[in-house]
Short mmCIF file of C-alpha atoms in Angstrom, two decimals:
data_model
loop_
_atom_site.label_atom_id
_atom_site.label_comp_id
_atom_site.label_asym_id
_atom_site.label_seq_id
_atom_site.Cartn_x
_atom_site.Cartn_y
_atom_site.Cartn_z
CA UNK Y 1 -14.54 -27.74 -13.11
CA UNK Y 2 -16.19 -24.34 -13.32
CA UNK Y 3 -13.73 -21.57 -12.16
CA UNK Y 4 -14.43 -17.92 -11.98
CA UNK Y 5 -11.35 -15.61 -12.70
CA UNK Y 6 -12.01 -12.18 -11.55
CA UNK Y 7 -9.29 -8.89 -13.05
CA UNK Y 8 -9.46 -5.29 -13.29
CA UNK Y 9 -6.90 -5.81 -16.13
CA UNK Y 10 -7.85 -7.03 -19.30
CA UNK Y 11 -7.58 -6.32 -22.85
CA UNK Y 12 -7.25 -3.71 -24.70
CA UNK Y 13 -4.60 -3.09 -21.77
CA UNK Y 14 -1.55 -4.03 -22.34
CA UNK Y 15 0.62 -5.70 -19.56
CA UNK Y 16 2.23 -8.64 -18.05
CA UNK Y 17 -1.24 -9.32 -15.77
CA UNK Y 18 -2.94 -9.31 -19.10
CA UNK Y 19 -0.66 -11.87 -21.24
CA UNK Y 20 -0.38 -14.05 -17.96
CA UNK Y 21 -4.45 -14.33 -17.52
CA UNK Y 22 -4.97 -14.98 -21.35
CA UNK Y 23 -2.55 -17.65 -21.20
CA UNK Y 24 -4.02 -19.15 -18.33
CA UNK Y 25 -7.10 -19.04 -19.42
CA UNK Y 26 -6.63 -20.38 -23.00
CA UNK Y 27 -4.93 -23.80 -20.85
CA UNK Y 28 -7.52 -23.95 -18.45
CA UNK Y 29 -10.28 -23.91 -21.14
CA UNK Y 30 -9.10 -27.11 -22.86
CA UNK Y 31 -10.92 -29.03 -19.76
CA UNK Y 32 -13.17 -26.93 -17.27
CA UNK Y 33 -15.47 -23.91 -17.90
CA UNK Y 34 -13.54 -20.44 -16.97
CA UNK Y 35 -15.96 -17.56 -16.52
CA UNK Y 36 -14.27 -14.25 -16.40
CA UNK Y 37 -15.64 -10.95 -14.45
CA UNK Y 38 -13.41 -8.48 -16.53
CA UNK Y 39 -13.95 -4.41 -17.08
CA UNK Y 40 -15.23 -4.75 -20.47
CA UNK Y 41 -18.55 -6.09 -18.94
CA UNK Y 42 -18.95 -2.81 -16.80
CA UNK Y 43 -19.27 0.72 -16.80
CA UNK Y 44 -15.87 2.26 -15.93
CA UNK Y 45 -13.71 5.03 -16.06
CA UNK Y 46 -10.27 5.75 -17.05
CA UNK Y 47 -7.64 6.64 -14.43
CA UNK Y 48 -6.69 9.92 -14.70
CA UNK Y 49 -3.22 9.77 -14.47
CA UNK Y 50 -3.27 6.68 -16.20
CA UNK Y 51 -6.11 6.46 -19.05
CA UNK Y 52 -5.32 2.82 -20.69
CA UNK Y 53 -6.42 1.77 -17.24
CA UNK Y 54 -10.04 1.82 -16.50
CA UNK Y 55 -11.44 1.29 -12.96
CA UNK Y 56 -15.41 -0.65 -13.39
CA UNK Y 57 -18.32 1.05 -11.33
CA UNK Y 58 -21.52 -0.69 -11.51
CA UNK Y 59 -19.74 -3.60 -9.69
CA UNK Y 60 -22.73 -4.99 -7.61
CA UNK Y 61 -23.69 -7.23 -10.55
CA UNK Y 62 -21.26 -9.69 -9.47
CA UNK Y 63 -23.18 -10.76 -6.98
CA UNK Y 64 -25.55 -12.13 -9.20
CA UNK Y 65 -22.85 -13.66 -11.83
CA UNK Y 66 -21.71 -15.63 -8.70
CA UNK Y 67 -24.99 -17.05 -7.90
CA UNK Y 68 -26.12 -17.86 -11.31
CA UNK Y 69 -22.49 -19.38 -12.12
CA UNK Y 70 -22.34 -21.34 -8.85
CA UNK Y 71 -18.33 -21.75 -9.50
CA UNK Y 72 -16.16 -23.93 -7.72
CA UNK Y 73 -12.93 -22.07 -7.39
CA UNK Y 74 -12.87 -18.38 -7.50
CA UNK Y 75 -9.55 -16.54 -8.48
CA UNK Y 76 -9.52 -12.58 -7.76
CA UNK Y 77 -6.48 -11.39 -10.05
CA UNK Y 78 -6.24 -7.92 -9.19
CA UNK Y 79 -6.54 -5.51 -6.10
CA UNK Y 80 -9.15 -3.05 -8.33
CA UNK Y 81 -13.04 -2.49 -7.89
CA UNK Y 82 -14.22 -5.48 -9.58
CA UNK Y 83 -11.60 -7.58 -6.99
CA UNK Y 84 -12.48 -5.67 -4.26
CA UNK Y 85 -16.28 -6.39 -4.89
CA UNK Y 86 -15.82 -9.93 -5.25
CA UNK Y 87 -14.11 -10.36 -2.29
CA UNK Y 88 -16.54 -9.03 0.22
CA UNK Y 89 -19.61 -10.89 -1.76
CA UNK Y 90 -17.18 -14.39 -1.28
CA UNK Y 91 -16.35 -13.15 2.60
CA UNK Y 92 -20.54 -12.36 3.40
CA UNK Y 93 -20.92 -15.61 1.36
CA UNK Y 94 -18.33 -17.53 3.42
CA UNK Y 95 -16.84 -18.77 -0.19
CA UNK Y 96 -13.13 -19.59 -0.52
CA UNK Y 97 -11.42 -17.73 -2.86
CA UNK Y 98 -7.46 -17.11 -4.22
CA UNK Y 99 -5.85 -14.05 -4.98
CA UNK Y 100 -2.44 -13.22 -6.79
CA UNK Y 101 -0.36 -10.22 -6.38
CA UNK Y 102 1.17 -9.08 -9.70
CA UNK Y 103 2.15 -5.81 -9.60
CA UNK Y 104 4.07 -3.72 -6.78
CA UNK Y 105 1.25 -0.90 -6.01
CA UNK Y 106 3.58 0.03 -2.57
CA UNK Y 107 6.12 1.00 -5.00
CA UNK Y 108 4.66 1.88 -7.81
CA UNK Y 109 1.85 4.42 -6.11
CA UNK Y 110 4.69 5.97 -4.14
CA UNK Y 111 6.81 7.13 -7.43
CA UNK Y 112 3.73 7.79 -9.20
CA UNK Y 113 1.60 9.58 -6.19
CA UNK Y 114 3.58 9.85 -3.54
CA UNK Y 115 1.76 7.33 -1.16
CA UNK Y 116 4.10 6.20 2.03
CA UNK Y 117 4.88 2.86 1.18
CA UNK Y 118 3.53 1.06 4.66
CA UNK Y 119 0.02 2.68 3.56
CA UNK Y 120 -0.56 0.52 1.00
CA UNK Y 121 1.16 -2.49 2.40
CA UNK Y 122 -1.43 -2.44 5.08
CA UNK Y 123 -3.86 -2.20 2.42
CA UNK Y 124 -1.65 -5.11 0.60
CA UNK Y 125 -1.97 -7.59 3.98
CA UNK Y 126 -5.81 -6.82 4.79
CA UNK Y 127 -6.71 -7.96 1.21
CA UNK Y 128 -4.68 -10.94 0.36
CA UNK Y 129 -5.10 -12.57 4.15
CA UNK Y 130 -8.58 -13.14 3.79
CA UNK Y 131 -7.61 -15.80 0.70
CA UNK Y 132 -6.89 -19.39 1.09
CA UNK Y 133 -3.92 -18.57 -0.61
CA UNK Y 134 -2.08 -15.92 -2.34
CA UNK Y 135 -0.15 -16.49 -5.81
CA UNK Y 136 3.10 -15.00 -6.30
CA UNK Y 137 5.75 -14.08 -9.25
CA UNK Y 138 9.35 -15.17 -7.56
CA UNK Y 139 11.21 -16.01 -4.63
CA UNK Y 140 12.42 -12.27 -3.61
CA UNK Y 141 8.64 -11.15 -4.05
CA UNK Y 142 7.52 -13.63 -1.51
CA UNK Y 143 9.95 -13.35 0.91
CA UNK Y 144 9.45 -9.42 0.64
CA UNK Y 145 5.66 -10.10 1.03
CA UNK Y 146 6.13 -12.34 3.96
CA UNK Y 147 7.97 -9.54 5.42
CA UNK Y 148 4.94 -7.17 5.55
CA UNK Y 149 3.37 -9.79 6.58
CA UNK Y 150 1.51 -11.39 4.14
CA UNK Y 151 0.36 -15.11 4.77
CA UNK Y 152 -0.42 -18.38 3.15
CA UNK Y 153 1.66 -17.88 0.02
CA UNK Y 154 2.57 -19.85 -3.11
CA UNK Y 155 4.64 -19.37 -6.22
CA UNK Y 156 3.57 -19.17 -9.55
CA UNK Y 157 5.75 -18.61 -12.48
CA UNK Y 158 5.45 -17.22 -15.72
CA UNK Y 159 5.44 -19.14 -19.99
CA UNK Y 160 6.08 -18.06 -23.37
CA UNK Y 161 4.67 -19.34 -26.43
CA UNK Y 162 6.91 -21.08 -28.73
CA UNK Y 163 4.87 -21.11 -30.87
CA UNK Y 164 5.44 -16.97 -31.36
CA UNK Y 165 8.49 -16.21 -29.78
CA UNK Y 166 11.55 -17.59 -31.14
CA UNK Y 167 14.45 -16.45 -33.26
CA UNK Y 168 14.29 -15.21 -36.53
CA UNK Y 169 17.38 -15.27 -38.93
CA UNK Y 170 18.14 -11.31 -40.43
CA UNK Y 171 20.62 -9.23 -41.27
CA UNK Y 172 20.11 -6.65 -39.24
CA UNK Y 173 20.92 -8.91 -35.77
CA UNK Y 174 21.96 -7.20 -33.21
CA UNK Y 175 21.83 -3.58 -34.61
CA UNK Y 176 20.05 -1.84 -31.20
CA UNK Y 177 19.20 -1.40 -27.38
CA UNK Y 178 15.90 -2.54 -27.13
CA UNK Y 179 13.00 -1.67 -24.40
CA UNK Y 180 9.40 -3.05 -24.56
CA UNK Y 181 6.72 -2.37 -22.14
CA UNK Y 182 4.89 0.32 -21.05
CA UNK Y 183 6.09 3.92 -21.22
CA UNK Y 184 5.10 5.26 -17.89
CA UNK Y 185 7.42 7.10 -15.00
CA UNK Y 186 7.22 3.67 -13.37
CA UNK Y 187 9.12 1.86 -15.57
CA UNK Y 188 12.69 3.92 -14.94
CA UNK Y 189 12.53 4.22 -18.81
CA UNK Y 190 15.00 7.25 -18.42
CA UNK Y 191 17.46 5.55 -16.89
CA UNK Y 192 18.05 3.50 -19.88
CA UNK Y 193 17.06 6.50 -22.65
CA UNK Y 194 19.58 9.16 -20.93
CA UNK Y 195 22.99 6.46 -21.56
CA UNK Y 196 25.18 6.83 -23.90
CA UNK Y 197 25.75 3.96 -26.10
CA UNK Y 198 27.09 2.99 -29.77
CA UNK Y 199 24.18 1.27 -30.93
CA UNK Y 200 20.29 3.51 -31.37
CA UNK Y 201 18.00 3.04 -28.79
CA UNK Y 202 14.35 1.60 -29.64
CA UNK Y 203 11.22 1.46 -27.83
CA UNK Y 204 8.66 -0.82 -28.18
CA UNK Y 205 5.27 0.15 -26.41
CA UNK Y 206 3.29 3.15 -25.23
CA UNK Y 207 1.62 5.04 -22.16
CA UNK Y 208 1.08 8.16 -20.09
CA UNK Y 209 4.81 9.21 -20.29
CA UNK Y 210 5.36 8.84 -24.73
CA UNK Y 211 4.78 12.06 -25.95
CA UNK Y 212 7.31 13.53 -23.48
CA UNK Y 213 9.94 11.04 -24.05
CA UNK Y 214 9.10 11.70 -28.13
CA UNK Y 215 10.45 14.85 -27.35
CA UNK Y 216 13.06 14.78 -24.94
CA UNK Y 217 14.95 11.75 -26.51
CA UNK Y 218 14.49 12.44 -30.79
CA UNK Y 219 16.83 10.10 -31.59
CA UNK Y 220 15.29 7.37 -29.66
CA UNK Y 221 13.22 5.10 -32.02
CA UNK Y 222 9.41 4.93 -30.92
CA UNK Y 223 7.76 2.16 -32.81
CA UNK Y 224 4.19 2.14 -30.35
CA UNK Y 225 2.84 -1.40 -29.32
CA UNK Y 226 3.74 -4.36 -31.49
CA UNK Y 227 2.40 -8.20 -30.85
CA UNK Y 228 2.93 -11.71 -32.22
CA UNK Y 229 5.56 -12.16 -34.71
CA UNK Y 230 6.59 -9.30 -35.60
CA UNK Y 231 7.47 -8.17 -31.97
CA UNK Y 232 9.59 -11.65 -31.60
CA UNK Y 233 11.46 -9.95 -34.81
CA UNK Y 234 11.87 -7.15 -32.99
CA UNK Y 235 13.10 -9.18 -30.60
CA UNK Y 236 15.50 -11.13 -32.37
CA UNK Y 237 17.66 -7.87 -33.93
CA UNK Y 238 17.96 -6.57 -30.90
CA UNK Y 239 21.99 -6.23 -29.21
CA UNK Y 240 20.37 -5.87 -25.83
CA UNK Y 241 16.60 -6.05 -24.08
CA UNK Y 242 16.72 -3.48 -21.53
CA UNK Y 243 15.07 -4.25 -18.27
CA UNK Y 244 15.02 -0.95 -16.12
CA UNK Y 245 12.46 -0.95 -14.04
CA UNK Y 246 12.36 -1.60 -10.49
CA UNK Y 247 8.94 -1.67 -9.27
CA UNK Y 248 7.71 -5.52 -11.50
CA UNK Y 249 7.51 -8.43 -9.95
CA UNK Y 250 8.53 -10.88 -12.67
CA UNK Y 251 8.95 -8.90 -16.20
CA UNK Y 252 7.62 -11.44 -19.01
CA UNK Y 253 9.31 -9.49 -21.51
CA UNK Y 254 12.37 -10.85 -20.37
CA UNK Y 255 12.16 -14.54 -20.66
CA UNK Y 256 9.85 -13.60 -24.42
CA UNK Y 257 13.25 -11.52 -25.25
CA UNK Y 258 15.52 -14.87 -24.37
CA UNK Y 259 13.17 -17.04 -26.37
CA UNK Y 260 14.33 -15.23 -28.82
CA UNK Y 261 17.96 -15.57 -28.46
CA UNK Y 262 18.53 -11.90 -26.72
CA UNK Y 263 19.83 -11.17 -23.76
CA UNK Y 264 18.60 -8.90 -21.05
CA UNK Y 265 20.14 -6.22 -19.09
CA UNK Y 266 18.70 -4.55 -15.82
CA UNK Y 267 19.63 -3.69 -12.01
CA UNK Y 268 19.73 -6.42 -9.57
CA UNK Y 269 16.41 -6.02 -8.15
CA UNK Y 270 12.99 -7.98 -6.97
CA UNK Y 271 11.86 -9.33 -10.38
CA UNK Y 272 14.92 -9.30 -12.62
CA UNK Y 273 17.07 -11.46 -9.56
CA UNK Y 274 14.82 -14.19 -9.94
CA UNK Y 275 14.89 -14.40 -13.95
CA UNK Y 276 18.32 -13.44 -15.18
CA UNK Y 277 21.37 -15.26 -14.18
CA UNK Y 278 24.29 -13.51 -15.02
CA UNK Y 279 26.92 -14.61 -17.86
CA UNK Y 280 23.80 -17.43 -18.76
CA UNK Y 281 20.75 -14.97 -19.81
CA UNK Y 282 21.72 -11.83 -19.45
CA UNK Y 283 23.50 -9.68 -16.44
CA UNK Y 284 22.25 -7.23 -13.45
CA UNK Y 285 24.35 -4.61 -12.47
CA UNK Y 286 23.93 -1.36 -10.54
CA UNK Y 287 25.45 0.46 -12.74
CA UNK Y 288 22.34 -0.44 -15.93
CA UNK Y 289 25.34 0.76 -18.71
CA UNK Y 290 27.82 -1.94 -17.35
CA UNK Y 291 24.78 -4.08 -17.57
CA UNK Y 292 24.46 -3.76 -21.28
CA UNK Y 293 28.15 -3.99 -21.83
CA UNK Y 294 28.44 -7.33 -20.39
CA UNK Y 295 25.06 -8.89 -21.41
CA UNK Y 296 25.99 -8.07 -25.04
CA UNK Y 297 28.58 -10.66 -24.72
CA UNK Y 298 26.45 -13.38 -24.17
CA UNK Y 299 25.80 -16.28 -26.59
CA UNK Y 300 22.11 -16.09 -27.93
CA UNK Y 301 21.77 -19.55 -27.71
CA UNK Y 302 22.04 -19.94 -24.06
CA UNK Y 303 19.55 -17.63 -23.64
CA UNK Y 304 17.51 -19.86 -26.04
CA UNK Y 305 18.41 -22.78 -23.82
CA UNK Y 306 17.31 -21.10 -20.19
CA UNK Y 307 14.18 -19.82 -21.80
CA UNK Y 308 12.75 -23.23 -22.02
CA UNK Y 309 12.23 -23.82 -18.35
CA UNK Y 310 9.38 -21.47 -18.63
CA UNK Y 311 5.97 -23.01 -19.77
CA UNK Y 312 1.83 -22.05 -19.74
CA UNK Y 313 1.66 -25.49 -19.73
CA UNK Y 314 3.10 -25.91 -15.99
CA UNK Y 315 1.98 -22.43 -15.35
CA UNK Y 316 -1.60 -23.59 -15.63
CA UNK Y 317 -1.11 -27.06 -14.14
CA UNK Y 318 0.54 -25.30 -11.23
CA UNK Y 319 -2.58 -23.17 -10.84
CA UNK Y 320 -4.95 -25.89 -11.08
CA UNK Y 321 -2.95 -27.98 -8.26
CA UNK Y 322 -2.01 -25.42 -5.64
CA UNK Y 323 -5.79 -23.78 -5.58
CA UNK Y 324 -7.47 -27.21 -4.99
CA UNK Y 325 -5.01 -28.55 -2.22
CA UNK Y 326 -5.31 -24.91 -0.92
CA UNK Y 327 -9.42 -24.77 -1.08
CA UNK Y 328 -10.68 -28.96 -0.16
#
């Protein structure tokens, strides 16, 4: 089967939308021919505010990649230019096409610009209606998406690879508070940095907001972006993987973090309600320092255990299944 995936996020960026589309596309490759329309291929720009990310201008090649690629399912990842493109060429071409929502833009452009909220959900429904159907992270995301009324819906989970993330034996277990992800005003980082707590603080990651937080917080550890094995190390010594933002809609680091035998603490909000369970994984609380206190309790190897449900394998097969029933 020839399928086209189409993202304005793609490596070097670093990001959940990133690790989920390489994983899917390294399964679906095994058996059909995946084509991607990603911003390396363009001329583009980095956001101001935001430079990892860079928005793609000479978009009106796509046109042409369609026609000479003839695919027969068409995925449009992200909301950006080159998604935006592709979905009028597929509407003026009367071709079906899916779409996934990954990241909350209502929320996140309102704490990082200011935007009202219903702006961009009205942006949010004209965009994803026009698809067949509309992949999502977790329960509370969809039902919060069906609420601004959204339609034609699916879920669509997240993996980890084994073959990377799992726990490695030390002697320094369980010697820090541990955040990984981007380090960006979205994230809440703050709320996690500002505690007080008897065990150092590290960060794993970087972004817009580092060299501030570098200063602010000296005594927080700032070790940049780390991959592969040697993050899953990370991993493993942490006490505690932090989960304080409130604006994802799944948070792969968490289930990577339990793969590893550590558990996760964060506030009880869309994303983290759907992936931790408390007393099991990790535990959600209001109050994030309570949070920490009682997910340190937790027995690594239950966290080993719950991590297991989550597969690329059935993320891809899931894919595959819901985008043909959904486009006959």
């Amino acid at each position: 089967m020839k399928i086209l995936l189409v993202t304005d996020a793609w490596k070097p960026q670093v990001n959940g939308v990133v690790t989920t589309l390489e994983n899917l596309v390294k399964k679906l490759s095994l058996n059909n021919e995946v084509k991607i329309i990603e911003p390396n291929s363009f001329v583009s720009v980095p956001i101001p505010f935001y430079k990892e990310i860079k928005l793609s201008l000479n978009v009106f090649k796509i046109k042409k990649i369609i026609k000479e690629f003839h695919p027969e399912l068409i995925h449009i990842a992200t909301e950006g230019p080159l998604g935006l493109y592709t979905r009028k060429v597929c509407l003026v071409k009367k071709l079906n096409f899916s779409t996934s929502y990954h990241t909350n833009f209502p929320l996140y452009l309102k704490k990082m610009l200011g935007i009202p909220v219903h702006l961009t959900n009205r942006f949010e429904r004209w965009f994803h209606n026009a698809a067949s159907i509309t992949f999502v992270n977790t329960p509370s995301h969809k039902k919060e998406l069906e609420e601004i009324g959204i339609k034609k819906l699916a879920l669509w989970s997240r993996g980890i690879d084994e073959s990377i993330f799992f726990p490695t034996p030390s002697n320094n277990n369980n010697s820090y508070y541990l955040y990984v992800g981007r380090v960006s005003k979205e994230k809440n980082l703050e709320s996690f940095l500002s505690l007080e707590l008897d065990k150092k603080k590290v960060v794993v990651g970087d972004g817009p907001s580092l060299k501030s937080l570098k200063k602010k917080y000296p005594e927080v550890e700032f070790l940049g972006y780390k991959f592969g094995r040697e993050l899953a190390e990370i991993y493993s010594n942490a006490c505690v993987k932090v989960f304080p933002s409130k604006t994802d809609t799944f948070g792969i680091v968490m289930i990577e973090a339990n793969a590893c035998g550590t558990p996760v603490a964060g506030y009880p909000v869309t994303g983290p309600i759907d992936v931790v369970r408390n007393g099991v994984n990790g535990f959600l609380d209001n109050d994030l320092k309570q949070a920490i206190e009682q997910a340190k309790k937790i027995d690594p190897k239950s966290c080993i255990a719950y991590s297991k449900k989550y597969s690329w394998d059935e993320v891809a097969s899931n894919f595959i299944s819901t985008i043909t029933t959904a486009n006959p």
